[in-house]
Coordinates of C-alpha atoms in Angstrom, one line a residue:
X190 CA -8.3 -0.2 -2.9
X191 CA -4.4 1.2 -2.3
X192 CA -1.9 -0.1 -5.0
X193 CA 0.8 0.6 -2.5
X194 CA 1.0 -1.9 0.3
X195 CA 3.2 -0.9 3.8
X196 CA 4.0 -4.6 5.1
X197 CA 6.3 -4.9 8.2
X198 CA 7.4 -6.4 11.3
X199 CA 7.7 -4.6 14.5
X200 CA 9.0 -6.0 17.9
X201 CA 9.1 -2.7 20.1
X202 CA 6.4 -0.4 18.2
X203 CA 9.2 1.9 16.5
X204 CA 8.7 0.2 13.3
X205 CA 4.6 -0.2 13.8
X206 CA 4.5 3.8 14.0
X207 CA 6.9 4.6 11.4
X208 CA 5.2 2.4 8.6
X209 CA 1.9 4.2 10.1
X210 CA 3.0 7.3 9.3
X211 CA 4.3 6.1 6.2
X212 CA 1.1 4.6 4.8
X213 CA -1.4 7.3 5.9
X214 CA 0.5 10.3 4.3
X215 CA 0.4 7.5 0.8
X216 CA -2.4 6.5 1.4
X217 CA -1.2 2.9 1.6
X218 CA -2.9 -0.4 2.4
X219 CA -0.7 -1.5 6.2
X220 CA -0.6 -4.8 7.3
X221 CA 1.4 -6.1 10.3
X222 CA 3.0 -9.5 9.9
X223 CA 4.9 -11.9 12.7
X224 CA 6.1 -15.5 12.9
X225 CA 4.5 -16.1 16.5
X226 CA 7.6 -16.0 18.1
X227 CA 7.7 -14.8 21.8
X228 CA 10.3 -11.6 21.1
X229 CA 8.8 -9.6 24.2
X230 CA 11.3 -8.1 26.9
X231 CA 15.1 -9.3 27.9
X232 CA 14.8 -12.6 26.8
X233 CA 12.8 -11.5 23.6
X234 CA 15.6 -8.9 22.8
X235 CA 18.5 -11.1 22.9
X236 CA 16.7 -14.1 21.2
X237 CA 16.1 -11.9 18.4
X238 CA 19.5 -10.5 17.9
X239 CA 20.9 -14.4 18.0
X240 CA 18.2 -15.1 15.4
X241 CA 19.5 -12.4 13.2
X242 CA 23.4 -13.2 13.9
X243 CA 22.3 -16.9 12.4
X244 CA 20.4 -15.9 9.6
X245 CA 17.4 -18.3 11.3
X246 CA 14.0 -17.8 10.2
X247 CA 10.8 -19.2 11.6
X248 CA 7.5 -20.3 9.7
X249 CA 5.2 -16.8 9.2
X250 CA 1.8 -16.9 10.9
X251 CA -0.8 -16.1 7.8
X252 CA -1.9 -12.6 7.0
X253 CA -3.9 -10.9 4.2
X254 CA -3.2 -8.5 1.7
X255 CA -6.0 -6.8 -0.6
X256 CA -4.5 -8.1 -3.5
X257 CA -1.5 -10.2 -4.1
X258 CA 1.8 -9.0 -3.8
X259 CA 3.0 -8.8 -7.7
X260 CA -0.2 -6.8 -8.3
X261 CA 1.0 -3.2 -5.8
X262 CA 2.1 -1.0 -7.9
X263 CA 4.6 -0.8 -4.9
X264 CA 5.4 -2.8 -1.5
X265 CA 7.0 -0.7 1.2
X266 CA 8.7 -3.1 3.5
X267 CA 9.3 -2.4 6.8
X268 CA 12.1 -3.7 8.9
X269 CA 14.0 -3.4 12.5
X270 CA 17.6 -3.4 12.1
X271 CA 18.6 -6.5 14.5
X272 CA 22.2 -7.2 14.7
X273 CA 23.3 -5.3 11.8
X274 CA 20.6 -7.2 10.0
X275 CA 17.0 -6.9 8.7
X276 CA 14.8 -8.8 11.7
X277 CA 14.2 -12.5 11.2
X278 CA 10.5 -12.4 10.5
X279 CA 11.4 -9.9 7.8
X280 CA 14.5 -12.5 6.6
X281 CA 11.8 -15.3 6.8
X282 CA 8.9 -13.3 4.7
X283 CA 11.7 -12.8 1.8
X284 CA 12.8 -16.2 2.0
X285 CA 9.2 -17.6 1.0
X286 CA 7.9 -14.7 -0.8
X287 CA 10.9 -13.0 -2.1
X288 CA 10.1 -13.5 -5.4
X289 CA 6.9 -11.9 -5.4
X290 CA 8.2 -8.8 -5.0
X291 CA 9.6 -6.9 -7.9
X292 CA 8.6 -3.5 -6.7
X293 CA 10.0 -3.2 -3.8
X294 CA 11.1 -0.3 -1.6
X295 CA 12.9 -0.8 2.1
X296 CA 12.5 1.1 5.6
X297 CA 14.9 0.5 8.4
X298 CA 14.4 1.3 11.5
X299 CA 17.1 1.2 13.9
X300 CA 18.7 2.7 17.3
X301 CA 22.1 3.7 16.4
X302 CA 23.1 6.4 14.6
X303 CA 24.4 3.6 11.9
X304 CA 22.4 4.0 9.0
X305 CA 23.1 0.2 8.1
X306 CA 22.9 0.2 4.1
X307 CA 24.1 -2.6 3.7
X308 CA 20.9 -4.2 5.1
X309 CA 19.6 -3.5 1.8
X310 CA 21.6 -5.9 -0.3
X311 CA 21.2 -8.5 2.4
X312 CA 17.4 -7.8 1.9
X313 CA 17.6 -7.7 -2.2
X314 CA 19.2 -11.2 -2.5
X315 CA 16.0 -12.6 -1.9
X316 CA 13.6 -10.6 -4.1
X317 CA 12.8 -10.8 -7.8
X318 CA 14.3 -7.4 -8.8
X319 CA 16.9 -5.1 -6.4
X320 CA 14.9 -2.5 -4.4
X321 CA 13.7 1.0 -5.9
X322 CA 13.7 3.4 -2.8
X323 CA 15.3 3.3 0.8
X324 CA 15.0 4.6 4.1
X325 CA 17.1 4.5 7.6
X326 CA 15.0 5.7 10.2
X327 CA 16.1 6.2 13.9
X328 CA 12.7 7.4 15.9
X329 CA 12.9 9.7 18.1
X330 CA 16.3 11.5 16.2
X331 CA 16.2 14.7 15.0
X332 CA 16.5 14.2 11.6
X333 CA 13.7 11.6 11.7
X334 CA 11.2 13.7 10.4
X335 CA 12.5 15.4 6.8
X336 CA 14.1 11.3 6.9
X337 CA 10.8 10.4 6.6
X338 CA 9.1 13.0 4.7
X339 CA 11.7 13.0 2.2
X340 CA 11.2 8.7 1.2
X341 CA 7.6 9.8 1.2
X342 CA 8.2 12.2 -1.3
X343 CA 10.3 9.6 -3.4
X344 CA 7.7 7.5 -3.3
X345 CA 5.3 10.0 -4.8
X346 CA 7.9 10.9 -7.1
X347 CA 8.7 7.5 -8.0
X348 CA 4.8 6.4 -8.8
X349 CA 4.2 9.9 -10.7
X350 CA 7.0 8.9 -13.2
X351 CA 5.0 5.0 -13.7
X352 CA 1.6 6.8 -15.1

């Protein structure tokens, strides 16, 4: 069993594949989570960036982790950047479970070339403890790779100093 859970939301895939990557080079539990909201296509897109302009949330369907989430050594948190804001599932997870995280590291995932930081402090106002690690990940950019590789290697860096 992983004591480093990847636990995201992904509308378009870009954040599904990231946190992938993410979790197999860790060797990290991944779960996928949603609120059952209809976010496909046109209609999906702009829905979702209204939902992030308004800070609305919508009840989370259930999903499971191995363990609960105060017990991971680390949660890696995986986000779309929506409107200049962390996607509304994501909004609605730390609204009810915010708490439970006190080990807590971010990745955005985004389209511009706007790294969008201050997602992060939008995202730490809901959890027990301000976040340990960051990413801002555009797929598909050239720079996406050593991006990635190098919050990987944080991450191993991070949980080498805890033993």
């Amino acid at each position: 069993m992983s004591d480093i859970l990847c636990l995201y939301y992904s509308r378009s895939g870009n954040t599904r594949q990231t946190m992938a990557e993410i979790a197999e080079a860790l060797e990290a539990e991944l779960v996928e989570f949603t609120d059952g909201v209809d976010r496909q296509g046109r209609k999906g897109y702009f829905r979702s960036g209204l939902d992030a302009m308004r800070r609305s949330t919508h009840p989370l369907e259930k999903f499971e982790t191995a363990k609960p989430l105060e017990e991971y050594r680390l949660v890696i948190l995986g986000s779309p950047v929506w409107a200049g804001r962390c996607a509304s599932p994501v909004r609605g997870l730390l609204k009810r479970r915010g708490q439970e995280l006190s080990r807590v590291a971010y990745v955005l995932t985004r389209g511009s070339d706007k790294r969008y930081e201050e997602v992060y402090r939008q995202m730490d106002s809901y959890t027990a403890q301000p976040h340990l690690l960051e990413a801002s990940l555009r797929p598909g950019s050239v720079g996406y790779v050593f991006w990635r590789d190098k919050f990987i290697q944080d991450v191993q860096r991070y949980l080498a100093e805890q033993t």
